[in-house]
PDB file of C-alpha atoms in Angstrom:
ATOM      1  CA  UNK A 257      97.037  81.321  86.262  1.00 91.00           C
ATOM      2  CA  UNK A 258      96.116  84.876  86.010  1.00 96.00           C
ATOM      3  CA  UNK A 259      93.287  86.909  88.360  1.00 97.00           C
ATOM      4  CA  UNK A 260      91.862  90.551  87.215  1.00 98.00           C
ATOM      5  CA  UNK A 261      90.044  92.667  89.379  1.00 98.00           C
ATOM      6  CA  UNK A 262      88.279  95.046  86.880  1.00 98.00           C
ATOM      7  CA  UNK A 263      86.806  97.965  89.009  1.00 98.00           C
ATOM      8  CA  UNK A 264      83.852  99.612  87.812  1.00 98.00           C
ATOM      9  CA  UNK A 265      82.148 102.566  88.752  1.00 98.00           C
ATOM     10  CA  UNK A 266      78.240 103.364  88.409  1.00 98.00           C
ATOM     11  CA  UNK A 267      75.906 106.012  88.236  1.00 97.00           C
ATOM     12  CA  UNK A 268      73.744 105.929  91.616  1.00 96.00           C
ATOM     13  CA  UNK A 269      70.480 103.963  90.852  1.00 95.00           C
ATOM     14  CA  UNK A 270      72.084 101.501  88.141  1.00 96.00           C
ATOM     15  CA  UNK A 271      73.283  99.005  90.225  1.00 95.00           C
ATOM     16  CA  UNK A 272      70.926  96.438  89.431  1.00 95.00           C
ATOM     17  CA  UNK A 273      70.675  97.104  85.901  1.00 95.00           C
ATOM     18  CA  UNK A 274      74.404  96.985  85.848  1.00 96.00           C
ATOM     19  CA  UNK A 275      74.695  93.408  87.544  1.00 96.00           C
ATOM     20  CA  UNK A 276      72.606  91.807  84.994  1.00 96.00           C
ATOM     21  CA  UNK A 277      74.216  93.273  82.387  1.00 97.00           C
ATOM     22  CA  UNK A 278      77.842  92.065  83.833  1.00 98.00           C
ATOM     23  CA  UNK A 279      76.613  88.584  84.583  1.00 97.00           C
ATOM     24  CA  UNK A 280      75.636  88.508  80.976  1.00 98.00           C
ATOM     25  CA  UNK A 281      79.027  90.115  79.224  1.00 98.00           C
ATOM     26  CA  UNK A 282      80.764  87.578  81.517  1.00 97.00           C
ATOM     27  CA  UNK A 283      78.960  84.470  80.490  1.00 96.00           C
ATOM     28  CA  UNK A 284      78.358  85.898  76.868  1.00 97.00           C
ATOM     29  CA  UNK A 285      79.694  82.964  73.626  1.00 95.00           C
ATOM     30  CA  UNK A 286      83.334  83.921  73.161  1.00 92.00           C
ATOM     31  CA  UNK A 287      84.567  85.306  76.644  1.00 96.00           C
ATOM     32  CA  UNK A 288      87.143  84.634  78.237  1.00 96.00           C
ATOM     33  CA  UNK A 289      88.015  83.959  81.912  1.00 97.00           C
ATOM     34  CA  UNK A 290      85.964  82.570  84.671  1.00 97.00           C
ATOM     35  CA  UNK A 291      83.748  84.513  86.865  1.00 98.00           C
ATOM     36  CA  UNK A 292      84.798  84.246  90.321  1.00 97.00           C
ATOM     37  CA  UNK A 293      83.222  86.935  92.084  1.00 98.00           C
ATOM     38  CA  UNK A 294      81.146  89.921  91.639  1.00 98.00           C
ATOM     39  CA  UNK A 295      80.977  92.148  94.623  1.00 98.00           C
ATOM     40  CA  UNK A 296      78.972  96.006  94.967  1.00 98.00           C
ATOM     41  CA  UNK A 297      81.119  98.495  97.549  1.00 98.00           C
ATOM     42  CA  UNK A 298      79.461  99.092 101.076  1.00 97.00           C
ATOM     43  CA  UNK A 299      81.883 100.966 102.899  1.00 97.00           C
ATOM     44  CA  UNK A 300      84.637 102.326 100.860  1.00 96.00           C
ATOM     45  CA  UNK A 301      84.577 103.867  97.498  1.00 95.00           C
ATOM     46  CA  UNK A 302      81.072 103.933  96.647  1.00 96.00           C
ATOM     47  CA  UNK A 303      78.997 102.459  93.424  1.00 97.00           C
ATOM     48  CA  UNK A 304      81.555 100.595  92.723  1.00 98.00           C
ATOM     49  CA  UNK A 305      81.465  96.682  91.408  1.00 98.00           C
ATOM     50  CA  UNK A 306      84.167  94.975  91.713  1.00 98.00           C
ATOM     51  CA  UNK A 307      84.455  91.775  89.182  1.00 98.00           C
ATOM     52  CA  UNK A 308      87.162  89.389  89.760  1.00 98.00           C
ATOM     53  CA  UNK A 309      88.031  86.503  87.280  1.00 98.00           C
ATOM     54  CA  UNK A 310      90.443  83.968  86.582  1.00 97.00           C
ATOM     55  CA  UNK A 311      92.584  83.057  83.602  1.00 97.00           C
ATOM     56  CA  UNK A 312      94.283  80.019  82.372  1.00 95.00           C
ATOM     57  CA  UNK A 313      97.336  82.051  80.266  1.00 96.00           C
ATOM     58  CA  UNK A 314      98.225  85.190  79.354  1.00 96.00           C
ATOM     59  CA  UNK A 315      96.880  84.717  75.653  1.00 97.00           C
ATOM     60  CA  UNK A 316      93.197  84.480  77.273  1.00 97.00           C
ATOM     61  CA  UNK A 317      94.092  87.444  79.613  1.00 97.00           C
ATOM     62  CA  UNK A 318      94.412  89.424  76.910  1.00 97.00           C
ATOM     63  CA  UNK A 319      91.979  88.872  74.651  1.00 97.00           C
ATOM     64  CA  UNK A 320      89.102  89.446  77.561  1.00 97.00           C
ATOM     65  CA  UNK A 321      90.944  92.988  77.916  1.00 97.00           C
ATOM     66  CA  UNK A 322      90.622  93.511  74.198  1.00 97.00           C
ATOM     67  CA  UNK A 323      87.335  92.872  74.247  1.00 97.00           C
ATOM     68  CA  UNK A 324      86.710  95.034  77.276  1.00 97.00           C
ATOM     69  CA  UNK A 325      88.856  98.210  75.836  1.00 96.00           C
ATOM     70  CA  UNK A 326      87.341  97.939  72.030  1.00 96.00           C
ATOM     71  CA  UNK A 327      83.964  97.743  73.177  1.00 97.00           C
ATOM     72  CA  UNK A 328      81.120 100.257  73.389  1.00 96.00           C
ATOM     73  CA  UNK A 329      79.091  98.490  76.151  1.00 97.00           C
ATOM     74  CA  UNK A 330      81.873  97.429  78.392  1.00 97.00           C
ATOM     75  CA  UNK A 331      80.923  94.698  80.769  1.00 98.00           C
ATOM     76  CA  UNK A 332      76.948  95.231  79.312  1.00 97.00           C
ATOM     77  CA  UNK A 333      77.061  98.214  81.713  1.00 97.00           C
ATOM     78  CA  UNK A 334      78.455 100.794  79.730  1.00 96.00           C
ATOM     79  CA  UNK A 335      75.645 103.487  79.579  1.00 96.00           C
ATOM     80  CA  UNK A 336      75.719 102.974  83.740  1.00 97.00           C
ATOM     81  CA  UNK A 337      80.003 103.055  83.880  1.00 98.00           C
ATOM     82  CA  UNK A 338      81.565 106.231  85.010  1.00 97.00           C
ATOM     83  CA  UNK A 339      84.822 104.767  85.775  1.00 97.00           C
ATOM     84  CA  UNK A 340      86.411 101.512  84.611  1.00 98.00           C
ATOM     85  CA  UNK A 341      90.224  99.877  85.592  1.00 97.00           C
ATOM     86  CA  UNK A 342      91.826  96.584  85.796  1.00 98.00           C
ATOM     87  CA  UNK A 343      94.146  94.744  88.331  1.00 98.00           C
ATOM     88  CA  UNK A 344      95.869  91.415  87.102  1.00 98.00           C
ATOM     89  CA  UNK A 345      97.482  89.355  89.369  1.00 98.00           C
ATOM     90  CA  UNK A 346      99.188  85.993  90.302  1.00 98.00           C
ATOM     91  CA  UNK A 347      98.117  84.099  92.954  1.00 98.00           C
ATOM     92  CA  UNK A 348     100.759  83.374  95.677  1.00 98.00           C
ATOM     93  CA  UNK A 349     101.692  80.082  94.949  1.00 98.00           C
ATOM     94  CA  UNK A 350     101.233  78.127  97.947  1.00 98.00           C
ATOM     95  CA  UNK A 351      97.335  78.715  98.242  1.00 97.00           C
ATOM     96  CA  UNK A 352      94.656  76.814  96.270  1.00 94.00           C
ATOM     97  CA  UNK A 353      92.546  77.437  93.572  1.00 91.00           C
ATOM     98  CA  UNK A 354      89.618  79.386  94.757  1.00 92.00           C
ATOM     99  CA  UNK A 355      86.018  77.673  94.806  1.00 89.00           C
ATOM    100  CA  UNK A 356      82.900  78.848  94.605  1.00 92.00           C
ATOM    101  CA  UNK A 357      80.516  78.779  97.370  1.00 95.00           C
ATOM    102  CA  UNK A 358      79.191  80.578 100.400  1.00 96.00           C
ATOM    103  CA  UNK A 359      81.759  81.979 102.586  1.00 96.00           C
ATOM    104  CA  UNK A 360      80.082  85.198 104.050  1.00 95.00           C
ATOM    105  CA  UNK A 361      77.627  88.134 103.651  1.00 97.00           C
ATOM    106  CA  UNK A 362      80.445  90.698 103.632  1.00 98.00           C
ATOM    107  CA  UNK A 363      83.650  90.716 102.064  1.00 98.00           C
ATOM    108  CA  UNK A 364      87.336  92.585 102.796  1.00 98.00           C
ATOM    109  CA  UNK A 365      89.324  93.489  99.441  1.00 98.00           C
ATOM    110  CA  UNK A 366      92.489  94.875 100.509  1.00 98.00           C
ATOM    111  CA  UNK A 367      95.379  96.462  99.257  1.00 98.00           C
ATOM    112  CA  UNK A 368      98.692  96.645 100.540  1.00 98.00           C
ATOM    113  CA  UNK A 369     101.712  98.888  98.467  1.00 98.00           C
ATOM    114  CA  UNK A 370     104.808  97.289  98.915  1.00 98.00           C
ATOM    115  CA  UNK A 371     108.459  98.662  98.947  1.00 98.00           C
ATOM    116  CA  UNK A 372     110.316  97.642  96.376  1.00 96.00           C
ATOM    117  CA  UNK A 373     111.744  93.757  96.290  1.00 97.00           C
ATOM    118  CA  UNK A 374     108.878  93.086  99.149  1.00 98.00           C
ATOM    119  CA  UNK A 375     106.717  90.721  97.091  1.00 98.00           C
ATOM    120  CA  UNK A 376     108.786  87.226  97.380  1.00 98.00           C
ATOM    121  CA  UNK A 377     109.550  88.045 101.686  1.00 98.00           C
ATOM    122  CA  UNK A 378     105.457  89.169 101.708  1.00 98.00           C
ATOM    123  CA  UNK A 379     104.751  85.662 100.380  1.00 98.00           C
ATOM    124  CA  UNK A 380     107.339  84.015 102.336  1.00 98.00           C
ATOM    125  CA  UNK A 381     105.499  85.685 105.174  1.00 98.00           C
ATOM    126  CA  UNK A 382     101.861  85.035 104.645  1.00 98.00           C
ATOM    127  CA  UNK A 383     102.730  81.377 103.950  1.00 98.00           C
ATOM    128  CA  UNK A 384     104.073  80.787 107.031  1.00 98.00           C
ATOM    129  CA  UNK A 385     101.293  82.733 109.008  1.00 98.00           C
ATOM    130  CA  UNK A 386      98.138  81.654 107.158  1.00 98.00           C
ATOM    131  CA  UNK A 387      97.592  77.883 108.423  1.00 97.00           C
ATOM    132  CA  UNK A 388      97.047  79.484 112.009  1.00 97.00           C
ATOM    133  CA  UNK A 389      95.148  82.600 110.925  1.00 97.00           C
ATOM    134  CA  UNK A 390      92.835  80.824 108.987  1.00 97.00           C
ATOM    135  CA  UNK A 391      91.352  78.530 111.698  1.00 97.00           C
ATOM    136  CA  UNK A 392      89.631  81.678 112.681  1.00 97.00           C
ATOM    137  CA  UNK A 393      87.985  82.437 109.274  1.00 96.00           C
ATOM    138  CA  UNK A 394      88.666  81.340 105.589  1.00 96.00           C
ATOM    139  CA  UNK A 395      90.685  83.233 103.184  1.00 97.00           C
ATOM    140  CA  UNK A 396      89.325  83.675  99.814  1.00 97.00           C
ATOM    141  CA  UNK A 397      92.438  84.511  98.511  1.00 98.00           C
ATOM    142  CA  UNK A 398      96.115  86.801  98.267  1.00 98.00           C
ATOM    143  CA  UNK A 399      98.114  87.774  95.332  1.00 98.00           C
ATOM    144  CA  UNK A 400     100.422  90.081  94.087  1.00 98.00           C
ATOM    145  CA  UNK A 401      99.938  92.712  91.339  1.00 98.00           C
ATOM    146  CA  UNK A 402     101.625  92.272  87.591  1.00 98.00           C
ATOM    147  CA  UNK A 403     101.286  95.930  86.987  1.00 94.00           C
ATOM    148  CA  UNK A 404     101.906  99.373  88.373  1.00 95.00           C
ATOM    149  CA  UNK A 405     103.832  99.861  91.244  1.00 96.00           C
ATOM    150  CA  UNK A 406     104.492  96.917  93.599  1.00 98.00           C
ATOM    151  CA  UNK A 407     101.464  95.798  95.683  1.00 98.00           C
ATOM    152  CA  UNK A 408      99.083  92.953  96.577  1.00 98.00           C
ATOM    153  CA  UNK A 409      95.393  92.256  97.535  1.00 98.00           C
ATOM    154  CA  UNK A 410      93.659  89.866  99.297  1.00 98.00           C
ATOM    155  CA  UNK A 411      90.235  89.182  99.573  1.00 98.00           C
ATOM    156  CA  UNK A 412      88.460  87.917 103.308  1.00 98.00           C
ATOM    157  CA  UNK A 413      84.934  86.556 103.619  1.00 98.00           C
ATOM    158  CA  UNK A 414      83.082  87.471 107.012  1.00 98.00           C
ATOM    159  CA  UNK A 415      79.962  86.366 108.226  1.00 97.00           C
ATOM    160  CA  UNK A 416      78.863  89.833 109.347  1.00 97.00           C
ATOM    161  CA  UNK A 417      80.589  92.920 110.328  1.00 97.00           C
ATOM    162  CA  UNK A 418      80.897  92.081 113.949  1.00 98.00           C
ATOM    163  CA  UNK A 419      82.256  88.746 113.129  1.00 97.00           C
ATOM    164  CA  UNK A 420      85.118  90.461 110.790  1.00 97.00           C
ATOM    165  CA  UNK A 421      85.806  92.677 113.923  1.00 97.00           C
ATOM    166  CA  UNK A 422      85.631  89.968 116.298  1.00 97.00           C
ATOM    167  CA  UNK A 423      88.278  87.616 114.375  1.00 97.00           C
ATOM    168  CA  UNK A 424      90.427  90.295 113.050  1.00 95.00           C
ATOM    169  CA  UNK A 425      90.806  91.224 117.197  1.00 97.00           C
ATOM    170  CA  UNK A 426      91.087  87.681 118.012  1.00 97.00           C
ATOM    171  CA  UNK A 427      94.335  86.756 115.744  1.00 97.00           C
ATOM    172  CA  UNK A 428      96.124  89.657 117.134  1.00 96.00           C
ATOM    173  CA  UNK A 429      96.013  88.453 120.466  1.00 97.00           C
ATOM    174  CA  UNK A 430      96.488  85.059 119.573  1.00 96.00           C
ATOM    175  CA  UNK A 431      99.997  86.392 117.746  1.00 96.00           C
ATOM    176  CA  UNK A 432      98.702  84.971 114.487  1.00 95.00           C
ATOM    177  CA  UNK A 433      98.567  88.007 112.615  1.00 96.00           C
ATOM    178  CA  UNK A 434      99.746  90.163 111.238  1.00 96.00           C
ATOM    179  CA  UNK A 435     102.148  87.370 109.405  1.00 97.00           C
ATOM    180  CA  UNK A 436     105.852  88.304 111.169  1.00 96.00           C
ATOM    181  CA  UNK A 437     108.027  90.425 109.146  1.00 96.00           C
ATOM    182  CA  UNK A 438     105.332  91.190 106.999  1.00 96.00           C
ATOM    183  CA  UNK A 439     104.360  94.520 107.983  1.00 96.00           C
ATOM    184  CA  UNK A 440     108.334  95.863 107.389  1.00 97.00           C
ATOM    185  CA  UNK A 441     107.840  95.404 103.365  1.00 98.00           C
ATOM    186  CA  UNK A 442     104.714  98.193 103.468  1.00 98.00           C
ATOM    187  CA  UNK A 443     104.400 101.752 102.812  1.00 98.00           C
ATOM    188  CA  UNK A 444     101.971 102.356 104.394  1.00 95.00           C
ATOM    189  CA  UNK A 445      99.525 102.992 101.539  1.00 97.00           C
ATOM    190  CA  UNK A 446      96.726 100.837 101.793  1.00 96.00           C
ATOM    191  CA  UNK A 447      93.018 101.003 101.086  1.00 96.00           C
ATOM    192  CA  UNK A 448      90.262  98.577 101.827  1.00 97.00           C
ATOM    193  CA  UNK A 449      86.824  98.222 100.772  1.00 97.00           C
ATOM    194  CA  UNK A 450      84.019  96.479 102.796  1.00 98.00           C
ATOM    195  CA  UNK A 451      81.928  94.750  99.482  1.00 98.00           C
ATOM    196  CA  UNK A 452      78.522  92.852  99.311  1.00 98.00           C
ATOM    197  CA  UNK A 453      78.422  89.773  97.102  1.00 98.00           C
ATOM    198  CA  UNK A 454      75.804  90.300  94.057  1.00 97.00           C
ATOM    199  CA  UNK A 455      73.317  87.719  92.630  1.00 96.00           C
ATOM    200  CA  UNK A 456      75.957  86.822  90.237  1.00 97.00           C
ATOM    201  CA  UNK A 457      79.020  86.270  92.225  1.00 97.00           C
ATOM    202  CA  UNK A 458      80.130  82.455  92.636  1.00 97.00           C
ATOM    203  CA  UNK A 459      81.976  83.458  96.235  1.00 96.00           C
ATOM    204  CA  UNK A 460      78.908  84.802  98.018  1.00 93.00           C
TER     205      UNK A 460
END
């Protein structure tokens, strides 16, 4: 299984334009992947939608990016897209496949850089650490980049704002998180962006 995170950025004012015409370029006869969620920045990097799907191999992978680089109305958005890039991923292997459904208003997609040889002792980590931290709120999901320089996202659902603050405070003084040893494979780069689920997204 293979996850992409293509990143697109929009002129301001196209943002509903734009989410029709991804939810149709997704769903469109002879596309690839499954549409897993389709989130618009809040607090971050703004006019930015950020499309995650799923893939069963890497021969489906790749034909969806094809399709996205050859074409001149990428993701049915193109006369709205300023900026477009792509993220693939695996999944760390001891979660479960994501499902759709309603997990929160507001979502977390965040990105960690890792030193070198710190993706198999970040995993080791998490695994160990998530069946505590995520009797305080659900964890869409984690997973480590297949290209560029070493690094790995995961995505939270909150019911609010104050309820991200509230839990994120809460599993630090329980000792639940961050996952132990964890934080001594980062760099220290890291960005995260605070996203709204669209009318299209499945994890909303």
């Amino acid at each position: 299984m293979l996850y992409e995170i293509a990143t697109l950025t929009v002129k301001l004012g196209t943002a509903t334009k734009a989410a029709a015409g991804i939810g149709d370029y997704v769903s469109a006869p002879g596309a690839n992947g499954t549409l897993l969620g389709c989130w618009v920045s809040e607090i971050g990097d703004l006019n930015q939608f950020l499309v995650l799907r799923s893939f069963s191999d890497h021969e489906a992978w790749r034909a969806e990016r094809e399709r996205a680089l050859r074409t001149t109305n990428p993701f049915g958005a193109g006369e709205a897209i300023t900026g477009m890039s792509f993220d693939t991923y695996a999944p760390f292997p001891f979660l479960p496949p994501l499902a759709p459904g309603k997990y929160g208003s507001v979502y977390e997609i965040r990105t960690y850089r890792l030193k070198h040889g710190g993706v198999a002792p970040t995993i080791a980590a998490w695994e160990a650490a998530i069946p505590e931290r995520i009797k305080l709120s659900p964890l869409s999901i984690a997973m480590y980049a297949l290209d560029g320089a070493p690094r790995f996202t995961h995505i939270w659902p909150f019911a609010s704002l104050d309820a991200r603050a509230a839990v994120r405070a809460e599993s630090v003084a329980k000792g639940v998180w961050p996952p132990k040893g964890g934080p001594d494979w980062l760099t220290g780069d890291m960005r995260s962006i605070i996203a709204l689920p669209t009318a299209i997204s499945p994890l909303a």
